[in-house]
Short mmCIF file of C-alpha atoms in Angstrom, two decimals:
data_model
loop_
_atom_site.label_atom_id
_atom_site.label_comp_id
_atom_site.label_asym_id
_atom_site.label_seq_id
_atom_site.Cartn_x
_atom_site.Cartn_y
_atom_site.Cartn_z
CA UNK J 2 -12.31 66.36 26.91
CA UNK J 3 -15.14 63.80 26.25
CA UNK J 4 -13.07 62.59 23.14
CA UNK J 5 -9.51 61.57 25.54
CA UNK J 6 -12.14 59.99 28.09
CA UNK J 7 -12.93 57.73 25.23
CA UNK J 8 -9.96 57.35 24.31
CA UNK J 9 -8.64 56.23 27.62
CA UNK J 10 -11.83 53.91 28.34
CA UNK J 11 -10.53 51.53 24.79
CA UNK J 12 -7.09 52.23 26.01
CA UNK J 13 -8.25 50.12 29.09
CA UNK J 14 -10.20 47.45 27.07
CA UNK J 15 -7.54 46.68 24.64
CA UNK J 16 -4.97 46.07 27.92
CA UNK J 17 -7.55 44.03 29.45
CA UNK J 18 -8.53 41.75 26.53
CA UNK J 19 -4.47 41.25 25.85
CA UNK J 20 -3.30 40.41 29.44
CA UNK J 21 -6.42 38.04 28.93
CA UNK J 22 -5.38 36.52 25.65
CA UNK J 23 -1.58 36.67 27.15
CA UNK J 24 -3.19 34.50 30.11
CA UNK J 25 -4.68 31.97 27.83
CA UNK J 26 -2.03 31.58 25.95
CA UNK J 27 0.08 30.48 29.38
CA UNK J 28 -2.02 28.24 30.37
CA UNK J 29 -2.42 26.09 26.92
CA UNK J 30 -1.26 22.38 27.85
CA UNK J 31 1.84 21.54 26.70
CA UNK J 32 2.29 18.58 24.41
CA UNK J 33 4.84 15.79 25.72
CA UNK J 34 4.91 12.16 25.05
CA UNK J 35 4.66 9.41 27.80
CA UNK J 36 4.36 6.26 28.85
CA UNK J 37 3.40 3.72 31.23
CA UNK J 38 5.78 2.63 33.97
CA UNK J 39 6.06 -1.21 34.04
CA UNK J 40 7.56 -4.06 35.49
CA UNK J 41 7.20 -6.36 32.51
CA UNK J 42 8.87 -3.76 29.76
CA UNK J 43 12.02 -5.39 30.00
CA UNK J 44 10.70 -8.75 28.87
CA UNK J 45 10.19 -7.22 25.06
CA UNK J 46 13.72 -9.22 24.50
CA UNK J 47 15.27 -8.18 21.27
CA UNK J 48 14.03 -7.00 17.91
CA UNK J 49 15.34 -8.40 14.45
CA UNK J 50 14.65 -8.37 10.94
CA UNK J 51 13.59 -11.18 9.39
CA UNK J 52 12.27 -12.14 6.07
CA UNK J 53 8.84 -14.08 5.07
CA UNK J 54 9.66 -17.58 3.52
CA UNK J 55 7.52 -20.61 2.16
CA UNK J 56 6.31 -23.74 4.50
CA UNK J 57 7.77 -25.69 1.57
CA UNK J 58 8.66 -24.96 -2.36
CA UNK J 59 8.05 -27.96 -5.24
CA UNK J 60 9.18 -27.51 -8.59
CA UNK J 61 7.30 -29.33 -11.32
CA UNK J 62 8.22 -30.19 -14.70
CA UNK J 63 7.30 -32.77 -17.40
CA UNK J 64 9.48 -36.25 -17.66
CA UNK J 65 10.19 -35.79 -21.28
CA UNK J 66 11.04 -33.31 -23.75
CA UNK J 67 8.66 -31.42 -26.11
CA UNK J 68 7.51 -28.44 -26.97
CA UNK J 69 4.77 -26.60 -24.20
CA UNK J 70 1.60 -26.13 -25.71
CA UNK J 71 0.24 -23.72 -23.30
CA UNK J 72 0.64 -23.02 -19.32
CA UNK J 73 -2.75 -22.78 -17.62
CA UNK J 74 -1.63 -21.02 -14.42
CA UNK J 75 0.06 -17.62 -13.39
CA UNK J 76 2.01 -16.81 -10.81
CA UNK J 77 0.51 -16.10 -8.11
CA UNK J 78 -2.34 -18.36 -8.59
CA UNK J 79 -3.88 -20.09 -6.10
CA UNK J 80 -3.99 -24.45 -7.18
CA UNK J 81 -5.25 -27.51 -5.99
CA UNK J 82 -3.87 -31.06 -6.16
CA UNK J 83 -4.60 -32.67 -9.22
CA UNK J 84 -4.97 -29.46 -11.18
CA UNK J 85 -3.48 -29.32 -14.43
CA UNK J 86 -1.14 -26.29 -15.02
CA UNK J 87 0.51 -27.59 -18.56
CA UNK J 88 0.67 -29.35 -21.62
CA UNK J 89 2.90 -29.95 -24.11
CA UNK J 90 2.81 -31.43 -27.48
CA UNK J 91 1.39 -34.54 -28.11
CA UNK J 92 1.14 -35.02 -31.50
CA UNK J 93 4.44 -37.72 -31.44
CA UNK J 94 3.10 -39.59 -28.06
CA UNK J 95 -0.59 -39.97 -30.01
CA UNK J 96 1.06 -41.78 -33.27
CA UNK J 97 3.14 -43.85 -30.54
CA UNK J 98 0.35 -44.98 -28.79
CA UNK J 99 -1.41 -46.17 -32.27
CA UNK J 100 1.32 -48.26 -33.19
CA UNK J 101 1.87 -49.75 -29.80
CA UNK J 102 -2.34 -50.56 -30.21
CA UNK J 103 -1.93 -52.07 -33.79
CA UNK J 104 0.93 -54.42 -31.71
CA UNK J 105 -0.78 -55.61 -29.60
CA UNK J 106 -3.88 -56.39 -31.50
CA UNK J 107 -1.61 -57.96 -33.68
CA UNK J 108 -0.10 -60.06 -31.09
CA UNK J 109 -3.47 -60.69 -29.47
CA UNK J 110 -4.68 -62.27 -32.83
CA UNK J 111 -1.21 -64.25 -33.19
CA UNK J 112 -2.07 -65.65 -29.60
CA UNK J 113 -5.76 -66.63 -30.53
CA UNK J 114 -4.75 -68.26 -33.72
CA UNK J 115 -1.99 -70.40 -31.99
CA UNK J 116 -3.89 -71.05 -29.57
CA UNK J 117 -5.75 -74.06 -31.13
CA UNK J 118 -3.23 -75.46 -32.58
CA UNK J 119 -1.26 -75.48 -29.31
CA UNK J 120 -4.62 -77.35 -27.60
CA UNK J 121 -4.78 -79.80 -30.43
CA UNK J 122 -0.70 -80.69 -29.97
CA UNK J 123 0.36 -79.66 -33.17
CA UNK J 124 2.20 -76.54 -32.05
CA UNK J 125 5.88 -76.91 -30.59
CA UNK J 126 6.21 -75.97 -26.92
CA UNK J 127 9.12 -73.74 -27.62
CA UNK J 128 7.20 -71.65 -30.19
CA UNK J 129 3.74 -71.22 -28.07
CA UNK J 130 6.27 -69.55 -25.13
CA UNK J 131 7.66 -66.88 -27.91
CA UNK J 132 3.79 -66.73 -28.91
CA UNK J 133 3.33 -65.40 -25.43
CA UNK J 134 6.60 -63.73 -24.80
CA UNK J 135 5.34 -61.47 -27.86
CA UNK J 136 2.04 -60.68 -26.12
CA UNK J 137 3.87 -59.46 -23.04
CA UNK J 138 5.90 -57.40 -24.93
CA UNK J 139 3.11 -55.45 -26.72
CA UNK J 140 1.48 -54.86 -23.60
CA UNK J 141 4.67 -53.67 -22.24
CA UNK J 142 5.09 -51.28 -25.13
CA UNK J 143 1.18 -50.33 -24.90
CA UNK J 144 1.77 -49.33 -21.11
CA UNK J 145 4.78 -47.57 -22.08
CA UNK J 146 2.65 -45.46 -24.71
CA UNK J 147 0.14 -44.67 -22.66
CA UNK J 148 2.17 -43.25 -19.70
CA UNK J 149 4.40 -40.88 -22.42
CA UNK J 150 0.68 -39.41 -23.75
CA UNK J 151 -0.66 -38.79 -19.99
CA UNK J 152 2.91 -37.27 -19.69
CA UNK J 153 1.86 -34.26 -21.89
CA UNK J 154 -0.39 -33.30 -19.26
CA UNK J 155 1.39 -31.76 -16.20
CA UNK J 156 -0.97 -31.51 -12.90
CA UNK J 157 -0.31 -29.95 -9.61
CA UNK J 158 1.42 -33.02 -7.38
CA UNK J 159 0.29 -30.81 -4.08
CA UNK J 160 -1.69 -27.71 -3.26
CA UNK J 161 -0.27 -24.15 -2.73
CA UNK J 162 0.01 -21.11 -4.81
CA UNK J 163 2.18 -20.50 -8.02
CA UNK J 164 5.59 -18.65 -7.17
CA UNK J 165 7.36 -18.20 -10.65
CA UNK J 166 6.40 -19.73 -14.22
CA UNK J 167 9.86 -20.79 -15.90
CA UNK J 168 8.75 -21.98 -18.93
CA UNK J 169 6.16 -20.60 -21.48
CA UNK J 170 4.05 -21.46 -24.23
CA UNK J 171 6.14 -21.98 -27.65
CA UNK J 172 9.36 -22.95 -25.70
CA UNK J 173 10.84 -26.41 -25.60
CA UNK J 174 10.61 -28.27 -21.71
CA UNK J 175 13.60 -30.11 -21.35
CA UNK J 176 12.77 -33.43 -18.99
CA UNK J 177 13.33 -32.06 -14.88
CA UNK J 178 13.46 -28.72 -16.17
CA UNK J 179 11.33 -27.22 -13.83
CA UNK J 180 8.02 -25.23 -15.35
CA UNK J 181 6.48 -23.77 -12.33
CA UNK J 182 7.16 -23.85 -8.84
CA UNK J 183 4.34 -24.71 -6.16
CA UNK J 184 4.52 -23.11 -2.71
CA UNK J 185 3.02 -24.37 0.44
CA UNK J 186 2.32 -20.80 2.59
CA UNK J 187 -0.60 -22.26 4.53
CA UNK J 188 2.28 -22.25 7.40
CA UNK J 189 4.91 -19.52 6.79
CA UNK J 190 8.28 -18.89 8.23
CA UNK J 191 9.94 -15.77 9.27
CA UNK J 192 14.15 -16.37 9.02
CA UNK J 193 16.16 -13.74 11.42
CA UNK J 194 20.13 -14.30 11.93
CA UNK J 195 20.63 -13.68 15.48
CA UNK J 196 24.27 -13.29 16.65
CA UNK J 197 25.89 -16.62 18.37
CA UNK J 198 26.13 -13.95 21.70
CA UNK J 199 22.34 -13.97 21.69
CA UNK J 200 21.41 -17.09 20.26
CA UNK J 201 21.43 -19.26 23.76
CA UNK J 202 18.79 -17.10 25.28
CA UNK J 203 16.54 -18.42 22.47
CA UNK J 204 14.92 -21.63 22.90
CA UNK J 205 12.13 -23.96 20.43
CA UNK J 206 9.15 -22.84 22.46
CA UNK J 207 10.34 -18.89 23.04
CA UNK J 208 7.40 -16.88 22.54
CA UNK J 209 8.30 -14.13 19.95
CA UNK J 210 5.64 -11.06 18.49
CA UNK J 211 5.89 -10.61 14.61
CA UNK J 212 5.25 -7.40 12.87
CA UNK J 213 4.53 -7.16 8.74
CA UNK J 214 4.52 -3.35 8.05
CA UNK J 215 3.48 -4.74 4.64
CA UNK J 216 0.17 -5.73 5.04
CA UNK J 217 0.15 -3.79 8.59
CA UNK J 218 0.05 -7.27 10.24
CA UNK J 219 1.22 -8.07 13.96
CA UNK J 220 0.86 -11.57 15.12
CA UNK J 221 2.86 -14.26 17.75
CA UNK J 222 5.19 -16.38 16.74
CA UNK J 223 4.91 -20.49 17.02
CA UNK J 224 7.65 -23.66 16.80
CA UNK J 225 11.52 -22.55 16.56
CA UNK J 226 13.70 -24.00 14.46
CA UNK J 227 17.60 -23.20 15.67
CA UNK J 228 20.43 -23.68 12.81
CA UNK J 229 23.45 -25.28 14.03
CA UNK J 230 25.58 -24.06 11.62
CA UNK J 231 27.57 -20.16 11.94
CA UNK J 232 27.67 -17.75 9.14
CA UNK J 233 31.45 -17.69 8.49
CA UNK J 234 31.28 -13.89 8.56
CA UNK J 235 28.75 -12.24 10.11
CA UNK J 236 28.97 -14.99 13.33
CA UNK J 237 25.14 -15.20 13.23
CA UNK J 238 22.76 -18.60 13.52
CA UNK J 239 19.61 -18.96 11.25
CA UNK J 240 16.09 -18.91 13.12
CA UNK J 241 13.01 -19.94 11.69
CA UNK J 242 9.73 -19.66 13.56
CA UNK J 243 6.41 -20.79 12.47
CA UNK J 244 3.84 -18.84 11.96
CA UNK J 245 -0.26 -19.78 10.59
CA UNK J 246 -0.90 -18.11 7.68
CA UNK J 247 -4.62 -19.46 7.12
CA UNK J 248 -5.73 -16.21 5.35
CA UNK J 249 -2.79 -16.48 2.88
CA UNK J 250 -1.91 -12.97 3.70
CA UNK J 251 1.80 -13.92 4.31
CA UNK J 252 3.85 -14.13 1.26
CA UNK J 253 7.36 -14.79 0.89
CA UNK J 254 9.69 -12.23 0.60
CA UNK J 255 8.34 -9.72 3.27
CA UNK J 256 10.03 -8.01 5.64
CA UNK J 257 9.04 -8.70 9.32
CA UNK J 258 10.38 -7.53 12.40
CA UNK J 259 10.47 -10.19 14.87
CA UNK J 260 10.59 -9.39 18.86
CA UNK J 261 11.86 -12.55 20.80
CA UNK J 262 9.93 -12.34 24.77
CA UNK J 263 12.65 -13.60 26.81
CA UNK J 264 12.00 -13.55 30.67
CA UNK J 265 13.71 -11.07 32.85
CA UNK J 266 16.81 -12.29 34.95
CA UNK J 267 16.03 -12.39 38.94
CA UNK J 268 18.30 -9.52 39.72
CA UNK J 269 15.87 -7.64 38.23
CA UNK J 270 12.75 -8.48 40.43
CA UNK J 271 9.88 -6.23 40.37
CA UNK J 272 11.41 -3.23 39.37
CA UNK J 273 9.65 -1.00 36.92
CA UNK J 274 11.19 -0.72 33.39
CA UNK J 275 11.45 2.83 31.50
CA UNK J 276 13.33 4.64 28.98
CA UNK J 277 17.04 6.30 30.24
CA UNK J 278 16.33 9.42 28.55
CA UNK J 279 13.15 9.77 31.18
CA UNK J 280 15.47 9.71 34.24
CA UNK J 281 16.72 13.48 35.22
CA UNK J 282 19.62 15.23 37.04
CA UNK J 283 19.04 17.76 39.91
CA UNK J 284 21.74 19.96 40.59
CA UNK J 285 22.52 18.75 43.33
CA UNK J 286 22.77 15.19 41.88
CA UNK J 287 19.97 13.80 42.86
CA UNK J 288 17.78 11.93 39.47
CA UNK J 289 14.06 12.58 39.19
CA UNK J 290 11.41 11.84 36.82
CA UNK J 291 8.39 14.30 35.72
CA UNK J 292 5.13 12.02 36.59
CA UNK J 293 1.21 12.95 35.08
CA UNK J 294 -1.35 12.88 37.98
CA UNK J 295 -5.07 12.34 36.76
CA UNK J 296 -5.59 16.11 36.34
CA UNK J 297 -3.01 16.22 33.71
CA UNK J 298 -0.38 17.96 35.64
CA UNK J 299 3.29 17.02 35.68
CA UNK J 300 4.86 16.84 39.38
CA UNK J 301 9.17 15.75 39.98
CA UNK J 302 9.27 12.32 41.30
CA UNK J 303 12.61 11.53 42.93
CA UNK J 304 13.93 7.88 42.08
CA UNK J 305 16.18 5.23 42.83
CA UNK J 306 17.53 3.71 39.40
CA UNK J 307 19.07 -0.51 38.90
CA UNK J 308 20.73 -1.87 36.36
CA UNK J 309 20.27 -0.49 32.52
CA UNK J 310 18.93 -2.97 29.84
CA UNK J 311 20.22 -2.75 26.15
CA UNK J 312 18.45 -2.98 23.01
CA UNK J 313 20.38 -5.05 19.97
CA UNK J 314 17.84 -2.55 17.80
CA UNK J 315 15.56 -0.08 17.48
CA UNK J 316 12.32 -0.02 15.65
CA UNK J 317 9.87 2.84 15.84
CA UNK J 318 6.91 1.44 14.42
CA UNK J 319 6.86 -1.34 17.31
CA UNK J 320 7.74 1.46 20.28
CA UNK J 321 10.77 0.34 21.34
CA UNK J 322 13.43 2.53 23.10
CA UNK J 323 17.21 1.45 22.60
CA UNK J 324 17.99 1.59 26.38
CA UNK J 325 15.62 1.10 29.56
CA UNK J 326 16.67 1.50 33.30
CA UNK J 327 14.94 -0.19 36.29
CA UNK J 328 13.66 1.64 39.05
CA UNK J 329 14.03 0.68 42.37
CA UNK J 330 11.78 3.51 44.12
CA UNK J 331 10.37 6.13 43.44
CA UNK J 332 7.71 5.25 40.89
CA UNK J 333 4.92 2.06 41.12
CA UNK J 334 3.90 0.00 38.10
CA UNK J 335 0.99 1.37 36.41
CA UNK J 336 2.18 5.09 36.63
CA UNK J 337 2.21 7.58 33.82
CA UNK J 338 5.76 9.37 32.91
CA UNK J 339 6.76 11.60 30.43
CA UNK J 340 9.84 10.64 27.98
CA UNK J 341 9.30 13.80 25.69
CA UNK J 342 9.21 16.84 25.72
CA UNK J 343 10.22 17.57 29.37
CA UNK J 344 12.60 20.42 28.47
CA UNK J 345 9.51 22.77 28.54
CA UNK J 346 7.86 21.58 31.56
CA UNK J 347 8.04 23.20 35.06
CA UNK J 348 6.14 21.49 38.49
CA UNK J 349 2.32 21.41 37.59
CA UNK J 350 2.13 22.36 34.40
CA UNK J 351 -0.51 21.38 32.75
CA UNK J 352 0.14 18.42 29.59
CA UNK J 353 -1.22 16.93 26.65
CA UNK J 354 0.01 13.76 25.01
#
């Protein structure tokens, strides 16, 4: 007897302490994602993918020919005007520059010795001019001696950082044959082709947001420069936009994604701007939206839905949907929404996001 009133007393427990873990289970939160209404979404404009280049690119090299002695830079290096990067050779320019010295001591002495015998009269006109004309033409070849030696040297012509090293130590430098190349990435540019259907809305001065996943880098763009010229197959017009790059972090070559803020058109007012996917069908036809009040709760919202805005892309990693809708009514600017996870929801239940 006592043992079955025991038994009926846990019975009781164990129902109680499940309907109370079933209850707590029901009332967890559910997790959705949402967003801000807003009238200024649709001004976002439209994403592309662009590509980091150099302000500017100069390729140096030596004037002559001779073998490189050694390269005193890498690429990637960081230079200064002036600096010297190379030299090559210079055991031929040295033995040059002695006999163009001997010459024109030579020819100085000539000109010293003729000299008084020009003052005293006794020295034709004719040969005191060739006297001279040989002086000028040791100096000539001195000059000329003395430029090939400082030749040897190569030196940075402008500041900027070292993008590739052609030529190596051992190998012969033909003259123009470019040894390094020095690039200018104090001021970047980010190149996007934007399709000749898009590329009117775009002016010098549109403001445009740049994102570098690369170096996890998000900053607005500056000047616009517009190509004239079509791609012949893709239909597309080169844009270039400015952008500082005073911390060098920029380098070319990255990938960018570049979001162009054009102004919304005046049929589109005040309305607020969110995702399609948000917007919901009664059944009797009638579209809704699932709003979170301050206590976390989700409530239907019946709306009034404008025109829908296209995206030319999508890109995750800036938040961008591919399609948003204005709302007429329904919803003010400023008001939370969800755009995920409403499948599971039901009036006031209780969200986390």
């Amino acid at each position: 007897m006592r043992y079955g009133i025991i038994t009926a007393i846990g019975c009781c427990l164990l129902a109680v302490s499940c309907s109370k873990k079933q209850k707590d289970v029901e009332k967890a939160p559910t997790r959705v994602k949402t967003e801000v209404a807003s009238t200024t979404a649709d001004n976002e404009g439209q994403t592309y993918v662009g590509i980091v280049e150099e302000r500017e690119a100069t390729a140096v090299s030596f004037t002559g020919m001779g073998v490189v002695k050694r390269v005193l830079v890498g690429e990637g290096q960081a230079v200064g005007r002036g600096q010297l990067l190379a030299e090559m050779d210079d055991t031929q320019a040295r033995n040059l520059l002695s006999g163009a010295e001997a010459q024109m001591a030579q020819a100085n002495d000539a000109l010293e010795r003729y000299q008084m015998l020009h003052d005293n009269g006794s020295l034709p006109e004719v040969q005191w001019v060739e006297i001279q004309s040989k002086v000028a033409q040791a100096r000539s070849q001195l000059e000329v001696a003395r430029k090939n030696l400082a030749d040897c040297r190569l030196v940075a012509p402008v500041s900027g950082i070292v993008g590739h090293k052609m030529v190596g130590a051992g190998e012969t430098a033909l003259p123009s044959q470019a040894v390094v190349n020095i690039l200018d990435i104090s001021t970047v540019k980010v190149k996007v082709a934007v399709p000749e259907a898009e590329i009117g809305s775009i002016t010098a001065h549109t403001p445009s947001e740049i994102l570098v996943e690369a170096i996890n880098s998000r900053c607005g763009g500056g000047h616009i420069e517009k190509g004239v010229t079509a791609d012949a197959l893709t239909h597309t017009y080169d844009v270039r936009i400015n952008v500082q790059n005073t911390e060098r972090k920029l380098l070319p070559g990255m990938v960018a994604s570049v979001q162009f803020k054009t102004a919304p058109s005046p049929s589109q007012g005040t309305d607020v701007q969110i995702p399609v996917t948000a917007v919901q069908k009664n059944v009797d036809g009638t579209l809704f939206v699932w709003t979170v009040e301050k206590d976390s709760t989700v409530h239907r919202k019946s709306v009034q839905i404008g025109t829908t805005q296209g995206r030319s892309a999508t890109n995750e990693t800036v938040g961008l949907s591919k399609n948003r809708i204005a709302i007429t009514s329904g919803i003010e600017n400023g008001q939370r929404i969800v755009t995920e996870g409403y499948q599971k929801l039901s009036e006031g239940t209780k969200v986390i996001f």
